[in-house]
Amino acid sequence: MVRSAEKPASGRMVVERYTWLERVTHLVHLLAMLTLLITGFRIYFGWDFMAFQIARSIHLIAVPFFLAANWILVPYNIFSCKGERWCVRDRINHFRESYIFGEEDAERLFDIIRNFFGKGRYPAFTLYNEREGHYITKLHPMLKLLVIFESTAIVLIAITGVVLYDINWAPLGLPVSEWILSIAWYFASLLNANALGLIRTGHLLAGYWFVFELVVHVGILEFDPDVWKYHKAIFWSGKEDLSDRNFVRVVEED
């Protein structure tokens, strides 16, 4: 919890917002996601701007990049450290403060809603601890909520994608597709539906979720009148000037 007062802005205060690996992770995630969405919708809806087999091949090539970015690089960026004492504890605390929606995020979100109706100022959602030299949190509270749904959508799209890739897929003799279909049949029976149809629908809905999330993610970013600084930080420099106090608060924790 941030307990100290906001430090007045005085001169430039440039810090590293994203490491080079975090920038690479974001770029790989973005490009792979766009590739999967475009080719996936072509496959599902039968758009004729690309041959089916070419779209399917590109789709399958993009899959490992998307999963590697989200299931390997993202966890590494969150939990890796550079020899700090109590590294594991610090990384867990960092994960909780930076990515888990908590009480302070709920308060900020309430203030954001109040601001929408003309009550009070838009609260700072980027908090930086000057004494420790690290971000307390970088994410808009709404994005922290979206992280939960995004993680769920990634798991759903990966599991359903296995069956759509090969209904008989059994790596190392393990009938993975058969297991997934068995689970799908259980839920399909409750809905009086077909298991494979349910899997296709789940895969499509997860794709729609990423379209929605992209619009919301960019939309929230565009709320900042100096939005270019975030685009520049995540795609190029990795740096942020904290003396520009649009939605930024620099604090010293006790």
PDB file of C-alpha atoms in Angstrom:
ATOM      1  CA  MET A   1       0.000   0.000   0.000  1.00  0.00           C
ATOM      2  CA  VAL A   2       1.314   3.470  -0.898  1.00  0.00           C
ATOM      3  CA  ARG A   3       1.269   5.577   2.225  1.00  0.00           C
ATOM      4  CA  SER A   4       3.564   8.519   1.513  1.00  0.00           C
ATOM      5  CA  ALA A   5       2.705  11.761  -0.203  1.00  0.00           C
ATOM      6  CA  GLU A   6       3.179  12.396  -3.903  1.00  0.00           C
ATOM      7  CA  LYS A   7       6.536  13.884  -4.747  1.00  0.00           C
ATOM      8  CA  PRO A   8       6.367  17.215  -6.625  1.00  0.00           C
ATOM      9  CA  ALA A   9       7.621  17.083 -10.200  1.00  0.00           C
ATOM     10  CA  SER A  10      11.084  18.703 -10.569  1.00  0.00           C
ATOM     11  CA  GLY A  11      13.023  18.251 -13.786  1.00  0.00           C
ATOM     12  CA  ARG A  12      13.279  15.142 -15.921  1.00  0.00           C
ATOM     13  CA  MET A  13      13.123  11.721 -14.322  1.00  0.00           C
ATOM     14  CA  VAL A  14      13.676   9.105 -17.009  1.00  0.00           C
ATOM     15  CA  VAL A  15      13.410   5.450 -15.934  1.00  0.00           C
ATOM     16  CA  GLU A  16      13.225   2.084 -17.660  1.00  0.00           C
ATOM     17  CA  ARG A  17       9.581   1.130 -18.046  1.00  0.00           C
ATOM     18  CA  TYR A  18      10.157  -1.959 -20.206  1.00  0.00           C
ATOM     19  CA  THR A  19      13.287  -4.084 -20.668  1.00  0.00           C
ATOM     20  CA  TRP A  20      14.336  -5.113 -24.167  1.00  0.00           C
ATOM     21  CA  LEU A  21      12.903  -8.601 -23.570  1.00  0.00           C
ATOM     22  CA  GLU A  22       9.565  -7.184 -22.425  1.00  0.00           C
ATOM     23  CA  ARG A  23       9.423  -5.119 -25.620  1.00  0.00           C
ATOM     24  CA  VAL A  24      10.241  -8.175 -27.738  1.00  0.00           C
ATOM     25  CA  THR A  25       7.596 -10.194 -25.865  1.00  0.00           C
ATOM     26  CA  HIS A  26       4.947  -7.543 -26.493  1.00  0.00           C
ATOM     27  CA  LEU A  27       5.833  -7.315 -30.194  1.00  0.00           C
ATOM     28  CA  VAL A  28       5.805 -11.104 -30.687  1.00  0.00           C
ATOM     29  CA  HIS A  29       2.476 -11.349 -28.839  1.00  0.00           C
ATOM     30  CA  LEU A  30       0.946  -8.572 -30.942  1.00  0.00           C
ATOM     31  CA  LEU A  31       2.142  -9.838 -34.337  1.00  0.00           C
ATOM     32  CA  ALA A  32       1.255 -13.457 -33.571  1.00  0.00           C
ATOM     33  CA  MET A  33      -2.186 -12.465 -32.279  1.00  0.00           C
ATOM     34  CA  LEU A  34      -2.982 -10.364 -35.366  1.00  0.00           C
ATOM     35  CA  THR A  35      -1.764 -13.166 -37.628  1.00  0.00           C
ATOM     36  CA  LEU A  36      -3.911 -15.715 -35.801  1.00  0.00           C
ATOM     37  CA  LEU A  37      -6.981 -13.483 -35.922  1.00  0.00           C
ATOM     38  CA  ILE A  38      -6.699 -12.691 -39.626  1.00  0.00           C
ATOM     39  CA  THR A  39      -5.962 -16.251 -40.744  1.00  0.00           C
ATOM     40  CA  GLY A  40      -8.393 -17.730 -38.218  1.00  0.00           C
ATOM     41  CA  PHE A  41     -11.318 -15.630 -39.426  1.00  0.00           C
ATOM     42  CA  ARG A  42     -10.380 -16.485 -43.026  1.00  0.00           C
ATOM     43  CA  ILE A  43     -10.481 -20.197 -42.160  1.00  0.00           C
ATOM     44  CA  TYR A  44     -13.752 -19.979 -40.222  1.00  0.00           C
ATOM     45  CA  PHE A  45     -15.715 -17.608 -42.476  1.00  0.00           C
ATOM     46  CA  GLY A  46     -14.218 -18.733 -45.789  1.00  0.00           C
ATOM     47  CA  TRP A  47     -12.994 -15.314 -46.901  1.00  0.00           C
ATOM     48  CA  ASP A  48     -11.324 -15.602 -50.294  1.00  0.00           C
ATOM     49  CA  PHE A  49      -8.403 -13.164 -49.931  1.00  0.00           C
ATOM     50  CA  MET A  50      -6.064 -16.115 -49.265  1.00  0.00           C
ATOM     51  CA  ALA A  51      -6.019 -19.820 -50.128  1.00  0.00           C
ATOM     52  CA  PHE A  52      -7.305 -22.062 -47.335  1.00  0.00           C
ATOM     53  CA  GLN A  53      -4.133 -24.158 -47.055  1.00  0.00           C
ATOM     54  CA  ILE A  54      -1.901 -21.075 -46.990  1.00  0.00           C
ATOM     55  CA  ALA A  55      -4.051 -19.504 -44.246  1.00  0.00           C
ATOM     56  CA  ARG A  56      -3.980 -22.736 -42.240  1.00  0.00           C
ATOM     57  CA  SER A  57      -0.194 -23.060 -42.589  1.00  0.00           C
ATOM     58  CA  ILE A  58       0.402 -19.465 -41.497  1.00  0.00           C
ATOM     59  CA  HIS A  59      -2.051 -19.967 -38.640  1.00  0.00           C
ATOM     60  CA  LEU A  60      -0.154 -23.019 -37.393  1.00  0.00           C
ATOM     61  CA  ILE A  61       3.208 -21.242 -37.703  1.00  0.00           C
ATOM     62  CA  ALA A  62       1.947 -18.340 -35.568  1.00  0.00           C
ATOM     63  CA  VAL A  63       0.644 -20.630 -32.797  1.00  0.00           C
ATOM     64  CA  PRO A  64       4.011 -21.525 -31.168  1.00  0.00           C
ATOM     65  CA  PHE A  65       5.098 -17.873 -31.231  1.00  0.00           C
ATOM     66  CA  PHE A  66       1.872 -16.802 -29.530  1.00  0.00           C
ATOM     67  CA  LEU A  67       2.075 -19.506 -26.864  1.00  0.00           C
ATOM     68  CA  ALA A  68       5.804 -18.973 -26.288  1.00  0.00           C
ATOM     69  CA  ALA A  69       5.257 -15.246 -25.765  1.00  0.00           C
ATOM     70  CA  ASN A  70       2.457 -15.810 -23.251  1.00  0.00           C
ATOM     71  CA  TRP A  71       3.516 -19.007 -21.476  1.00  0.00           C
ATOM     72  CA  ILE A  72       7.322 -18.650 -21.517  1.00  0.00           C
ATOM     73  CA  LEU A  73       8.433 -15.039 -22.042  1.00  0.00           C
ATOM     74  CA  VAL A  74       5.712 -13.342 -19.976  1.00  0.00           C
ATOM     75  CA  PRO A  75       6.287 -15.524 -16.865  1.00  0.00           C
ATOM     76  CA  TYR A  76      10.055 -15.106 -17.289  1.00  0.00           C
ATOM     77  CA  ASN A  77       9.725 -11.313 -17.466  1.00  0.00           C
ATOM     78  CA  ILE A  78       7.509 -11.280 -14.383  1.00  0.00           C
ATOM     79  CA  PHE A  79       9.485 -13.610 -12.139  1.00  0.00           C
ATOM     80  CA  SER A  80      13.096 -13.189 -13.301  1.00  0.00           C
ATOM     81  CA  CYS A  81      15.448 -11.095 -11.175  1.00  0.00           C
ATOM     82  CA  LYS A  82      19.052  -9.956 -11.150  1.00  0.00           C
ATOM     83  CA  GLY A  83      20.432 -11.436  -7.955  1.00  0.00           C
ATOM     84  CA  GLU A  84      18.364  -9.433  -5.501  1.00  0.00           C
ATOM     85  CA  ARG A  85      18.061 -10.727  -1.972  1.00  0.00           C
ATOM     86  CA  TRP A  86      14.809 -12.568  -1.283  1.00  0.00           C
ATOM     87  CA  CYS A  87      14.297 -12.765  -5.032  1.00  0.00           C
ATOM     88  CA  VAL A  88      11.378 -15.223  -4.936  1.00  0.00           C
ATOM     89  CA  ARG A  89       9.444 -13.239  -2.339  1.00  0.00           C
ATOM     90  CA  ASP A  90      10.115  -9.968  -4.156  1.00  0.00           C
ATOM     91  CA  ARG A  91       8.967 -11.426  -7.478  1.00  0.00           C
ATOM     92  CA  ILE A  92       5.768 -12.762  -5.959  1.00  0.00           C
ATOM     93  CA  ASN A  93       5.056  -9.383  -4.377  1.00  0.00           C
ATOM     94  CA  HIS A  94       5.857  -7.707  -7.704  1.00  0.00           C
ATOM     95  CA  PHE A  95       3.405 -10.012  -9.487  1.00  0.00           C
ATOM     96  CA  ARG A  96       0.681  -9.355  -6.921  1.00  0.00           C
ATOM     97  CA  GLU A  97       1.097  -5.564  -6.996  1.00  0.00           C
ATOM     98  CA  SER A  98       1.580  -5.250 -10.754  1.00  0.00           C
ATOM     99  CA  TYR A  99      -0.907  -7.709 -12.203  1.00  0.00           C
ATOM    100  CA  ILE A 100      -3.495  -8.738  -9.581  1.00  0.00           C
ATOM    101  CA  PHE A 101      -6.560  -6.543  -9.216  1.00  0.00           C
ATOM    102  CA  GLY A 102      -6.669  -5.462  -5.574  1.00  0.00           C
ATOM    103  CA  GLU A 103      -8.281  -3.024  -3.185  1.00  0.00           C
ATOM    104  CA  GLU A 104      -6.290  -0.011  -4.385  1.00  0.00           C
ATOM    105  CA  ASP A 105      -7.140  -0.844  -7.993  1.00  0.00           C
ATOM    106  CA  ALA A 106     -10.820  -0.986  -7.049  1.00  0.00           C
ATOM    107  CA  GLU A 107     -10.502   2.463  -5.476  1.00  0.00           C
ATOM    108  CA  ARG A 108      -8.781   3.823  -8.583  1.00  0.00           C
ATOM    109  CA  LEU A 109     -11.410   2.289 -10.832  1.00  0.00           C
ATOM    110  CA  PHE A 110     -14.157   3.862  -8.716  1.00  0.00           C
ATOM    111  CA  ASP A 111     -12.419   7.256  -9.028  1.00  0.00           C
ATOM    112  CA  ILE A 112     -12.119   6.756 -12.801  1.00  0.00           C
ATOM    113  CA  ILE A 113     -15.863   6.122 -13.015  1.00  0.00           C
ATOM    114  CA  ARG A 114     -16.531   9.207 -10.870  1.00  0.00           C
ATOM    115  CA  ASN A 115     -14.271  11.241 -13.166  1.00  0.00           C
ATOM    116  CA  PHE A 116     -16.291  10.055 -16.167  1.00  0.00           C
ATOM    117  CA  PHE A 117     -19.334  11.688 -14.578  1.00  0.00           C
ATOM    118  CA  GLY A 118     -17.394  14.888 -13.831  1.00  0.00           C
ATOM    119  CA  LYS A 119     -16.613  14.109 -10.181  1.00  0.00           C
ATOM    120  CA  GLY A 120     -12.969  14.475  -9.152  1.00  0.00           C
ATOM    121  CA  ARG A 121      -9.683  14.073 -11.023  1.00  0.00           C
ATOM    122  CA  TYR A 122      -8.621  11.074 -13.085  1.00  0.00           C
ATOM    123  CA  PRO A 123      -6.387   9.074 -10.683  1.00  0.00           C
ATOM    124  CA  ALA A 124      -2.798   8.049 -11.316  1.00  0.00           C
ATOM    125  CA  PHE A 125      -2.577   4.382 -12.295  1.00  0.00           C
ATOM    126  CA  THR A 126       1.205   4.323 -12.862  1.00  0.00           C
ATOM    127  CA  LEU A 127       2.957   4.252  -9.478  1.00  0.00           C
ATOM    128  CA  TYR A 128       6.749   4.394  -9.175  1.00  0.00           C
ATOM    129  CA  ASN A 129       8.747   3.855  -5.967  1.00  0.00           C
ATOM    130  CA  GLU A 130      11.656   6.282  -6.221  1.00  0.00           C
ATOM    131  CA  ARG A 131      13.426   4.979  -3.112  1.00  0.00           C
ATOM    132  CA  GLU A 132      13.485   1.366  -4.346  1.00  0.00           C
ATOM    133  CA  GLY A 133      13.890   2.367  -7.980  1.00  0.00           C
ATOM    134  CA  HIS A 134      11.079   0.256  -9.443  1.00  0.00           C
ATOM    135  CA  TYR A 135       7.455   0.446 -10.547  1.00  0.00           C
ATOM    136  CA  ILE A 136       4.807  -0.495  -8.016  1.00  0.00           C
ATOM    137  CA  THR A 137       2.329  -0.912 -10.847  1.00  0.00           C
ATOM    138  CA  LYS A 138       2.139   0.153 -14.489  1.00  0.00           C
ATOM    139  CA  LEU A 139      -1.282  -1.095 -15.460  1.00  0.00           C
ATOM    140  CA  HIS A 140      -4.591   0.691 -15.644  1.00  0.00           C
ATOM    141  CA  PRO A 141      -6.943  -1.097 -13.180  1.00  0.00           C
ATOM    142  CA  MET A 142      -9.227  -2.121 -16.041  1.00  0.00           C
ATOM    143  CA  LEU A 143      -6.305  -3.838 -17.750  1.00  0.00           C
ATOM    144  CA  LYS A 144      -5.652  -5.853 -14.591  1.00  0.00           C
ATOM    145  CA  LEU A 145      -9.184  -7.197 -14.891  1.00  0.00           C
ATOM    146  CA  LEU A 146      -8.631  -7.935 -18.570  1.00  0.00           C
ATOM    147  CA  VAL A 147      -5.528  -9.986 -17.709  1.00  0.00           C
ATOM    148  CA  ILE A 148      -7.788 -12.541 -15.983  1.00  0.00           C
ATOM    149  CA  PHE A 149     -10.028 -12.921 -19.024  1.00  0.00           C
ATOM    150  CA  GLU A 150      -7.072 -12.903 -21.423  1.00  0.00           C
ATOM    151  CA  SER A 151      -5.370 -15.750 -19.572  1.00  0.00           C
ATOM    152  CA  THR A 152      -8.613 -17.730 -19.663  1.00  0.00           C
ATOM    153  CA  ALA A 153      -9.058 -17.030 -23.386  1.00  0.00           C
ATOM    154  CA  ILE A 154      -5.497 -18.170 -24.152  1.00  0.00           C
ATOM    155  CA  VAL A 155      -6.071 -21.483 -22.364  1.00  0.00           C
ATOM    156  CA  LEU A 156      -9.436 -21.946 -24.096  1.00  0.00           C
ATOM    157  CA  ILE A 157      -8.118 -21.130 -27.555  1.00  0.00           C
ATOM    158  CA  ALA A 158      -5.115 -23.444 -27.077  1.00  0.00           C
ATOM    159  CA  ILE A 159      -7.176 -26.406 -25.836  1.00  0.00           C
ATOM    160  CA  THR A 160      -9.859 -26.100 -28.507  1.00  0.00           C
ATOM    161  CA  GLY A 161      -7.205 -25.474 -31.147  1.00  0.00           C
ATOM    162  CA  VAL A 162      -5.662 -28.879 -30.446  1.00  0.00           C
ATOM    163  CA  VAL A 163      -8.834 -30.672 -31.561  1.00  0.00           C
ATOM    164  CA  LEU A 164      -9.359 -28.377 -34.548  1.00  0.00           C
ATOM    165  CA  TYR A 165      -5.765 -29.057 -35.611  1.00  0.00           C
ATOM    166  CA  ASP A 166      -6.112 -32.836 -35.402  1.00  0.00           C
ATOM    167  CA  ILE A 167      -9.120 -34.626 -33.962  1.00  0.00           C
ATOM    168  CA  ASN A 168      -6.903 -37.687 -33.383  1.00  0.00           C
ATOM    169  CA  TRP A 169      -3.816 -35.870 -32.032  1.00  0.00           C
ATOM    170  CA  ALA A 170      -1.969 -38.172 -29.623  1.00  0.00           C
ATOM    171  CA  PRO A 171       1.621 -37.063 -28.979  1.00  0.00           C
ATOM    172  CA  LEU A 172       3.777 -39.792 -27.397  1.00  0.00           C
ATOM    173  CA  GLY A 173       0.738 -42.031 -27.523  1.00  0.00           C
ATOM    174  CA  LEU A 174      -1.309 -39.790 -25.238  1.00  0.00           C
ATOM    175  CA  PRO A 175      -4.835 -39.293 -26.677  1.00  0.00           C
ATOM    176  CA  VAL A 176      -4.953 -35.567 -25.938  1.00  0.00           C
ATOM    177  CA  SER A 177      -7.630 -34.747 -28.521  1.00  0.00           C
ATOM    178  CA  GLU A 178      -9.756 -37.642 -27.277  1.00  0.00           C
ATOM    179  CA  TRP A 179      -9.535 -36.353 -23.702  1.00  0.00           C
ATOM    180  CA  ILE A 180     -10.543 -32.858 -24.772  1.00  0.00           C
ATOM    181  CA  LEU A 181     -13.455 -34.212 -26.807  1.00  0.00           C
ATOM    182  CA  SER A 182     -14.626 -36.267 -23.840  1.00  0.00           C
ATOM    183  CA  ILE A 183     -14.746 -33.168 -21.658  1.00  0.00           C
ATOM    184  CA  ALA A 184     -16.452 -31.214 -24.449  1.00  0.00           C
ATOM    185  CA  TRP A 185     -19.093 -33.952 -24.829  1.00  0.00           C
ATOM    186  CA  TYR A 186     -19.964 -33.600 -21.138  1.00  0.00           C
ATOM    187  CA  PHE A 187     -20.700 -29.869 -21.489  1.00  0.00           C
ATOM    188  CA  ALA A 188     -22.271 -30.319 -24.918  1.00  0.00           C
ATOM    189  CA  SER A 189     -24.739 -32.812 -23.494  1.00  0.00           C
ATOM    190  CA  LEU A 190     -25.865 -30.231 -20.960  1.00  0.00           C
ATOM    191  CA  LEU A 191     -26.513 -27.794 -23.805  1.00  0.00           C
ATOM    192  CA  ASN A 192     -27.963 -30.408 -26.153  1.00  0.00           C
ATOM    193  CA  ALA A 193     -25.205 -29.586 -28.628  1.00  0.00           C
ATOM    194  CA  ASN A 194     -22.468 -31.319 -30.596  1.00  0.00           C
ATOM    195  CA  ALA A 195     -19.043 -31.508 -28.901  1.00  0.00           C
ATOM    196  CA  LEU A 196     -17.066 -30.542 -31.999  1.00  0.00           C
ATOM    197  CA  GLY A 197     -19.465 -27.692 -32.688  1.00  0.00           C
ATOM    198  CA  LEU A 198     -19.051 -26.503 -29.110  1.00  0.00           C
ATOM    199  CA  ILE A 199     -15.274 -26.591 -29.511  1.00  0.00           C
ATOM    200  CA  ARG A 200     -15.455 -24.532 -32.712  1.00  0.00           C
ATOM    201  CA  THR A 201     -17.735 -22.009 -31.008  1.00  0.00           C
ATOM    202  CA  GLY A 202     -15.407 -21.730 -28.010  1.00  0.00           C
ATOM    203  CA  HIS A 203     -12.431 -21.200 -30.317  1.00  0.00           C
ATOM    204  CA  LEU A 204     -14.287 -18.488 -32.234  1.00  0.00           C
ATOM    205  CA  LEU A 205     -15.487 -16.717 -29.078  1.00  0.00           C
ATOM    206  CA  ALA A 206     -11.933 -16.661 -27.742  1.00  0.00           C
ATOM    207  CA  GLY A 207     -10.879 -15.037 -31.016  1.00  0.00           C
ATOM    208  CA  TYR A 208     -13.596 -12.415 -30.643  1.00  0.00           C
ATOM    209  CA  TRP A 209     -12.350 -11.788 -27.114  1.00  0.00           C
ATOM    210  CA  PHE A 210      -8.895 -10.825 -28.402  1.00  0.00           C
ATOM    211  CA  VAL A 211     -10.477  -8.401 -30.873  1.00  0.00           C
ATOM    212  CA  PHE A 212     -12.454  -6.839 -28.023  1.00  0.00           C
ATOM    213  CA  GLU A 213      -9.407  -6.733 -25.761  1.00  0.00           C
ATOM    214  CA  LEU A 214      -7.286  -5.083 -28.450  1.00  0.00           C
ATOM    215  CA  VAL A 215      -9.886  -2.344 -28.892  1.00  0.00           C
ATOM    216  CA  VAL A 216     -10.240  -1.797 -25.129  1.00  0.00           C
ATOM    217  CA  HIS A 217      -6.483  -1.965 -24.512  1.00  0.00           C
ATOM    218  CA  VAL A 218      -5.675   0.625 -27.162  1.00  0.00           C
ATOM    219  CA  GLY A 219      -8.725   2.653 -26.179  1.00  0.00           C
ATOM    220  CA  ILE A 220      -7.624   2.935 -22.563  1.00  0.00           C
ATOM    221  CA  LEU A 221      -4.144   3.916 -23.686  1.00  0.00           C
ATOM    222  CA  GLU A 222      -5.591   6.628 -25.897  1.00  0.00           C
ATOM    223  CA  PHE A 223      -7.141   8.304 -22.835  1.00  0.00           C
ATOM    224  CA  ASP A 224      -3.729   9.828 -22.161  1.00  0.00           C
ATOM    225  CA  PRO A 225      -3.294  13.087 -24.126  1.00  0.00           C
ATOM    226  CA  ASP A 226       0.410  12.274 -24.493  1.00  0.00           C
ATOM    227  CA  VAL A 227      -0.188   8.693 -25.582  1.00  0.00           C
ATOM    228  CA  TRP A 228       2.855   8.570 -27.868  1.00  0.00           C
ATOM    229  CA  LYS A 229       5.153   8.174 -24.854  1.00  0.00           C
ATOM    230  CA  TYR A 230       3.626   4.756 -24.121  1.00  0.00           C
ATOM    231  CA  HIS A 231       3.813   3.629 -27.748  1.00  0.00           C
ATOM    232  CA  LYS A 232       7.435   4.735 -27.874  1.00  0.00           C
ATOM    233  CA  ALA A 233       8.251   2.997 -24.580  1.00  0.00           C
ATOM    234  CA  ILE A 234       6.705  -0.389 -25.433  1.00  0.00           C
ATOM    235  CA  PHE A 235       7.839  -0.529 -29.072  1.00  0.00           C
ATOM    236  CA  TRP A 236      11.164   1.279 -29.051  1.00  0.00           C
ATOM    237  CA  SER A 237      12.960   3.019 -26.176  1.00  0.00           C
ATOM    238  CA  GLY A 238      11.607   1.227 -23.103  1.00  0.00           C
ATOM    239  CA  LYS A 239      11.988   4.541 -21.230  1.00  0.00           C
ATOM    240  CA  GLU A 240       9.447   6.789 -19.531  1.00  0.00           C
ATOM    241  CA  ASP A 241       9.826  10.353 -18.292  1.00  0.00           C
ATOM    242  CA  LEU A 242       8.084  10.368 -14.914  1.00  0.00           C
ATOM    243  CA  SER A 243       8.325  14.147 -14.652  1.00  0.00           C
ATOM    244  CA  ASP A 244       5.380  14.114 -17.084  1.00  0.00           C
ATOM    245  CA  ARG A 245       2.697  13.470 -14.464  1.00  0.00           C
ATOM    246  CA  ASN A 246      -0.219  12.461 -16.671  1.00  0.00           C
ATOM    247  CA  PHE A 247      -1.674   9.584 -14.615  1.00  0.00           C
ATOM    248  CA  VAL A 248       1.730   9.046 -12.914  1.00  0.00           C
ATOM    249  CA  ARG A 249       2.594   9.247  -9.216  1.00  0.00           C
ATOM    250  CA  VAL A 250       6.133   8.980  -7.822  1.00  0.00           C
ATOM    251  CA  VAL A 251       6.203   7.886  -4.204  1.00  0.00           C
ATOM    252  CA  GLU A 252       8.551   6.761  -1.445  1.00  0.00           C
ATOM    253  CA  GLU A 253       7.256   3.772   0.534  1.00  0.00           C
ATOM    254  CA  ASP A 254       7.914   3.601   4.243  1.00  0.00           C
TER     255      ASP A 254
END
